[in-house]
Short mmCIF file of C-alpha atoms and ligand atoms in Angstrom, two decimals:
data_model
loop_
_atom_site.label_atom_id
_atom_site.label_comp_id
_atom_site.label_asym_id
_atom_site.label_seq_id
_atom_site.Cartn_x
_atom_site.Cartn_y
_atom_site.Cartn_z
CA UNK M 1 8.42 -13.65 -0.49
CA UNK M 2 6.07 -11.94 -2.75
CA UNK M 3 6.13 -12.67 -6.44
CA UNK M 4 4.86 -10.86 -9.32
CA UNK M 5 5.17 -13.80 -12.48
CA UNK M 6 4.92 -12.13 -15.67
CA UNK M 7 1.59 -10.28 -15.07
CA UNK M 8 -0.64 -8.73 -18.03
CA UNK M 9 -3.40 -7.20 -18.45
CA UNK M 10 -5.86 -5.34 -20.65
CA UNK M 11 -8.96 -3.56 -19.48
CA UNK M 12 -12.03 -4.91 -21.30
CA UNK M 13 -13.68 -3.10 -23.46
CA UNK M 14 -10.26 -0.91 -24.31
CA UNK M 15 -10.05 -2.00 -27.67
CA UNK M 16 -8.05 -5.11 -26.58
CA UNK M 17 -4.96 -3.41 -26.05
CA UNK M 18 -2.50 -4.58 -23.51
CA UNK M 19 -1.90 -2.04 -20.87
CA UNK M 20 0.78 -4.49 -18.74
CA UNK M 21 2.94 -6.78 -19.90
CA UNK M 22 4.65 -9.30 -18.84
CA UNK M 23 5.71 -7.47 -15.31
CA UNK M 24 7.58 -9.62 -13.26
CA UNK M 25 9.36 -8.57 -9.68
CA UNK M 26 9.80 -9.94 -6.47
CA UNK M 27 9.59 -8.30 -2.72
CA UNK M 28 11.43 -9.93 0.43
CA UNK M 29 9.69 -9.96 3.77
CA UNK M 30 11.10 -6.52 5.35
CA UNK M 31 11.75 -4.82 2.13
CA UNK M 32 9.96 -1.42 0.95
CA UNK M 33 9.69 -1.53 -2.89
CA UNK M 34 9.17 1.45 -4.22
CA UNK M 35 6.88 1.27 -7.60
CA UNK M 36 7.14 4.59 -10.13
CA UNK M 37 6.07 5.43 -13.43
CA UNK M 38 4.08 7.87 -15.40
CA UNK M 39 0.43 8.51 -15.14
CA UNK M 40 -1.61 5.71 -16.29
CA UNK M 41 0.68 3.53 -16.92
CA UNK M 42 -0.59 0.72 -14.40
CA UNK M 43 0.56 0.97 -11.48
CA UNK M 44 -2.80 1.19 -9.54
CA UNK M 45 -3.90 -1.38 -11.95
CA UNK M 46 -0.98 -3.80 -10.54
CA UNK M 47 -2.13 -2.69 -7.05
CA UNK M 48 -5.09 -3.86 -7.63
CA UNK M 49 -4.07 -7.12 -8.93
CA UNK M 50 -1.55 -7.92 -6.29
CA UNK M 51 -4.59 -7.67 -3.84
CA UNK M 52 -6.74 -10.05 -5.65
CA UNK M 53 -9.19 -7.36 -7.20
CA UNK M 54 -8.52 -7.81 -10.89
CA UNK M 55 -7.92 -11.13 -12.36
CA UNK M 56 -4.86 -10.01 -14.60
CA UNK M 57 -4.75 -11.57 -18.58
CA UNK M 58 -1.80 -13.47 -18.06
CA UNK M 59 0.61 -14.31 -15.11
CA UNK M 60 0.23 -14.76 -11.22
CA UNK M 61 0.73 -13.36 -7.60
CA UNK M 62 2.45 -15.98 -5.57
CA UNK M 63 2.58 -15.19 -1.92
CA UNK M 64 4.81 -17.42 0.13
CA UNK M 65 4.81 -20.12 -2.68
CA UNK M 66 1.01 -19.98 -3.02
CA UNK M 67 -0.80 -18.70 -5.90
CA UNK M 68 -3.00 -15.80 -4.82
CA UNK M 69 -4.42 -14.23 -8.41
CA UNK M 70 -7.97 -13.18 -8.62
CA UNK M 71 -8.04 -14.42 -4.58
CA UNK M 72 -8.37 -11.18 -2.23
CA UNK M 73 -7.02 -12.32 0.38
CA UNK M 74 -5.80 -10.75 4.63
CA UNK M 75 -2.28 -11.73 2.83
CA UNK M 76 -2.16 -8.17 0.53
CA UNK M 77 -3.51 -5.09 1.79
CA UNK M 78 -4.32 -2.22 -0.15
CA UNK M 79 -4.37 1.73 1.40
CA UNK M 80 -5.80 4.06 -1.73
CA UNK M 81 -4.96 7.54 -1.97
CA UNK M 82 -8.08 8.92 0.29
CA UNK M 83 -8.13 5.90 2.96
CA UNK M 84 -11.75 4.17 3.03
CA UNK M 85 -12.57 4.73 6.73
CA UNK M 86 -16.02 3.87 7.95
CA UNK M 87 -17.29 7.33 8.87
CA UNK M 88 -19.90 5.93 11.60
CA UNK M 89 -17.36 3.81 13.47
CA UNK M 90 -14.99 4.89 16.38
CA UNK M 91 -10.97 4.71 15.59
CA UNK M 92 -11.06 1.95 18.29
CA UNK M 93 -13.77 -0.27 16.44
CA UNK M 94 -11.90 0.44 12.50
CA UNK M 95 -8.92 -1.36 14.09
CA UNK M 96 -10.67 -3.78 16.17
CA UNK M 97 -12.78 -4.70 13.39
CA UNK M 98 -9.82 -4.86 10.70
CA UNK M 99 -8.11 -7.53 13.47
CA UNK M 100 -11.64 -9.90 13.12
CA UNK M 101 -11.26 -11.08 16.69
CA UNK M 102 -11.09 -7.77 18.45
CA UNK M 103 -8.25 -7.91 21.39
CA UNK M 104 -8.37 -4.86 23.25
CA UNK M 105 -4.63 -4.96 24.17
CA UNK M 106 -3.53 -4.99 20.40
CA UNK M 107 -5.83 -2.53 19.69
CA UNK M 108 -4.27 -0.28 21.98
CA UNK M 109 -0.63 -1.30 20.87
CA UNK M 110 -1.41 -0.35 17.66
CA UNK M 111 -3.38 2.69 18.14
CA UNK M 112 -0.37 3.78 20.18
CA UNK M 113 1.99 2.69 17.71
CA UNK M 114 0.65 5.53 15.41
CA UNK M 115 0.17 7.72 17.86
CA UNK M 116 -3.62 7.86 18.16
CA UNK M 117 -3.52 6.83 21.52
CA UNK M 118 -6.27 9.19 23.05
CA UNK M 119 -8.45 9.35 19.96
CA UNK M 120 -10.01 5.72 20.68
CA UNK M 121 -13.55 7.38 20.99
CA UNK M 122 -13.25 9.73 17.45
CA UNK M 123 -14.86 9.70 14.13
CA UNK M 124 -13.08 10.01 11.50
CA UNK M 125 -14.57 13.10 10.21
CA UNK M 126 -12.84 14.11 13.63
CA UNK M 127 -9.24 13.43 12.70
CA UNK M 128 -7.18 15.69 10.36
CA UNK M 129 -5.78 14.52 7.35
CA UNK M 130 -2.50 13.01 8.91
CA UNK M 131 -4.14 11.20 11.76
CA UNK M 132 -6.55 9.55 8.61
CA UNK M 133 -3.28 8.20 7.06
CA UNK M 134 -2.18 7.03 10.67
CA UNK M 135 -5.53 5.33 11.33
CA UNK M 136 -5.77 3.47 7.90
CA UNK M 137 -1.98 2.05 8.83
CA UNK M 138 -2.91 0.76 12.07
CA UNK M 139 -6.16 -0.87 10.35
CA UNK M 140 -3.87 -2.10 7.58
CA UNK M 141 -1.26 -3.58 10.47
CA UNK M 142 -4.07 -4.85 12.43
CA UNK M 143 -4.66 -7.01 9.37
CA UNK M 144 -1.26 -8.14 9.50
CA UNK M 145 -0.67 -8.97 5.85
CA UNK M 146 2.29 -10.02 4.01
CA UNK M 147 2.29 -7.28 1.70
CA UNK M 148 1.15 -3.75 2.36
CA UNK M 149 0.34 -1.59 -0.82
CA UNK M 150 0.52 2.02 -0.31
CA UNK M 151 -1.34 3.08 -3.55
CA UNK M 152 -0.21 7.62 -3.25
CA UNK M 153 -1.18 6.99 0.21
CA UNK M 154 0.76 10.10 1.08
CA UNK M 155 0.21 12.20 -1.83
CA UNK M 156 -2.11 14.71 -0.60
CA UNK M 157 -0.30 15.99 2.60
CA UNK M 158 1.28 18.65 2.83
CA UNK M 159 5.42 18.53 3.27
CA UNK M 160 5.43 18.82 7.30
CA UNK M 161 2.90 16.00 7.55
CA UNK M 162 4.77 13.79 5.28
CA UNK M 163 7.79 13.95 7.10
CA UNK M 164 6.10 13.34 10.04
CA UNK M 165 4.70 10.51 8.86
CA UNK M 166 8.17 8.96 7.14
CA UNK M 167 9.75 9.26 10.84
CA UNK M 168 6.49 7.27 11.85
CA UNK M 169 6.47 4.43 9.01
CA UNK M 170 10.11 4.32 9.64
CA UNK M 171 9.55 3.37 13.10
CA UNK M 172 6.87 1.46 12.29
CA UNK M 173 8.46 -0.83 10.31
CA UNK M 174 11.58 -0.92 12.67
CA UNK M 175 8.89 -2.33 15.29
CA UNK M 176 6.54 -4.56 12.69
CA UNK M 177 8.98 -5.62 10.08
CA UNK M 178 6.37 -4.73 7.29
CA UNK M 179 6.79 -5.65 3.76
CA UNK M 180 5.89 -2.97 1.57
CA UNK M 181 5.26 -2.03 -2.04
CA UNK M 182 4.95 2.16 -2.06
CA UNK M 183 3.49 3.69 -4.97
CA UNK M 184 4.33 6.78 -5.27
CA UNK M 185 5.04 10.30 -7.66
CA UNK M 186 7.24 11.73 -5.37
CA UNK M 187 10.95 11.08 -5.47
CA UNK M 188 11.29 11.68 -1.71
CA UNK M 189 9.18 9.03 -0.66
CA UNK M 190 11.30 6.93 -2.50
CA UNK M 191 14.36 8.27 -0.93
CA UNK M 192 12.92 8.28 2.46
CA UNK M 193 11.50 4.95 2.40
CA UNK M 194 12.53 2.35 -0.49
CA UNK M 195 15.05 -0.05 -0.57
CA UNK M 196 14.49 -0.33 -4.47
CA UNK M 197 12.59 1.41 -7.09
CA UNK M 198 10.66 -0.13 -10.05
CA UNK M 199 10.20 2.23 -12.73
CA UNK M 200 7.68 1.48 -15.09
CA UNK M 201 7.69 2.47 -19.05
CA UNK M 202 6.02 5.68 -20.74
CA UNK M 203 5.66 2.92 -23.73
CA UNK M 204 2.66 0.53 -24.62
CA UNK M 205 1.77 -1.82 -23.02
CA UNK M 206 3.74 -0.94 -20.29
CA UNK M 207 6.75 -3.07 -19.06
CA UNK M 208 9.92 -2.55 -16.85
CA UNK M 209 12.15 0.11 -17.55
CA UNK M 210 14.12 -0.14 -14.77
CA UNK M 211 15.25 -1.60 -11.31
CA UNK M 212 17.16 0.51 -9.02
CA UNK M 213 19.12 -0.45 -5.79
CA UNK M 214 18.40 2.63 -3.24
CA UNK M 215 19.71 1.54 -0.21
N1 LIG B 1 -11.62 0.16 -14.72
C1 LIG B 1 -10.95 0.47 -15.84
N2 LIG B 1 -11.48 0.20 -17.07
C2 LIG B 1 -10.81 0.48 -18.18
N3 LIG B 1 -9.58 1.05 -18.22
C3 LIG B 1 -9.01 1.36 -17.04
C4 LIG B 1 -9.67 1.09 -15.79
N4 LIG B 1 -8.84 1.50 -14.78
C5 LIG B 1 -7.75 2.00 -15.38
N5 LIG B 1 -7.83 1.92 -16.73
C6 LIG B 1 -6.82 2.34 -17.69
O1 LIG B 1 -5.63 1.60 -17.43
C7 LIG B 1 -4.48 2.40 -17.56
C8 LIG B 1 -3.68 2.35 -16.26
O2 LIG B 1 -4.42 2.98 -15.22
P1 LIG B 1 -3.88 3.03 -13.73
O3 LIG B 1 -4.90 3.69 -12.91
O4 LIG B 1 -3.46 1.66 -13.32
O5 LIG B 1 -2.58 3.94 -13.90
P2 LIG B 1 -1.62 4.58 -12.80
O6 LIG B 1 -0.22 4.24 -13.22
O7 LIG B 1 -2.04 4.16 -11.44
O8 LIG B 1 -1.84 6.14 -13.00
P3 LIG B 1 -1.75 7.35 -11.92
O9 LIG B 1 -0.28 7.56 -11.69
O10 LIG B 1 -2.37 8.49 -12.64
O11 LIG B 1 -2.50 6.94 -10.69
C9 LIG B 1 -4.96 3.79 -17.95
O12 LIG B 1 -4.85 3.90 -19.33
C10 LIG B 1 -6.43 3.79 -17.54
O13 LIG B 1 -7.18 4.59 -18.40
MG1 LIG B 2 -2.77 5.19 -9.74
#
């Protein structure tokens, strides 16, 4: 179980304001939890400090009953928008090296598991945008955290890709049992992919507006 407790924040320097306040949600293992809201209201921000990157002002991330803030951690895994790939390593050595101890078998499930079997030997400035997105997941899974955090991680493919890729993360999670917290713009990715949606207020600082059952 992943717990958000009553997290706030304010950036410093930003006059003080709050920009969060007081969010609080849970995830289940298994669950896709789909996180909306309106530009700038925090949601990367939250991202951010459900990995451990941002010490929030007030309130903790409690992973499996322990206490997590301001501690990155292999527990929460973060994909950004434009996946950071090491452009001078292979797509066999990104995933090996994600898993620490490299085992080549794993490396191969996984690779295979996005369908990059074949591409072991690439670069990424050798893979199209799709096969990017694919790589980053099977780094991310090689990780094998409790939470994933899909930060727009789809946002900039086009419509054929992205179904593509829902048919693959649905699989994927059939076959991994991922928990995931999916923030996203697009109302499809929700309906493709969440269980639940967490909307996020226009208003200042920012709270919950609502929770939504999806599926
Ligand atoms: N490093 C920073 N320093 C100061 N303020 C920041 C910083 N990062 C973000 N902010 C501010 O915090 C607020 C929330 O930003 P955040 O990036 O979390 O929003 P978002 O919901 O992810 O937006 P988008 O949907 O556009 O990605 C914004 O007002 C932004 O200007
Ligand atoms: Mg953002």
């Amino acid at each position: 179980m992943i717990e958000f407790r009553q997290i706030s924040h304010r950036y410093p320097g930003s006059a003080g304001d709050l920009i969060l306040r007081e969010i609080s949600f849970s995830i289940a293992p298994g669950e896709c939890v789909g996180l909306t809201g309106p530009s700038g209201c925090g949601k990367s921000t939250l991202a951010h400090i459900g990995a451990g990157h941002i010490t929030p002002a007030g309130g903790q991330v409690v992973v499996d009953g322990v206490d997590l803030t301001s501690r990155p951690s292999r527990q929460v895994f973060l994909i950004h928008q434009e996946p950071d790939l090491f452009p001078w390593q292979k797509v066999k050595k990104q995933v090996a090296f994600a898993m620490g101890q490299a085992e080549p078998g794993r490396v191969a499930a996984l690779l295979a598991l996005v369908k990059l079997s074949g591409f072991e030997d690439y670069y990424p400035r050798q893979l199209s945008g799709g096969m990017k997105k694919r790589l980053a997941l099977a780094r991310a899974l090689a990780v094998n955290p409790r939470l994933l955090v899909l930060d727009e991680s789809f946002s900039s493919l086009d419509s054929n890709l992205k179904y593509e890729l829902y048919e693959d993360l649905r699989r994927i999670w059939r076959e991994t049992a991922a928990t995931i917290l999916l923030i996203t713009h697009d109302s499809r990715d929700l309906e493709n992919l969440a269980h639940r949606e967490i909307r996020l207020s226009a208003d200042k600082p920012t709270t919950i507006k609502e929770i939504r059952q999806l599926k």
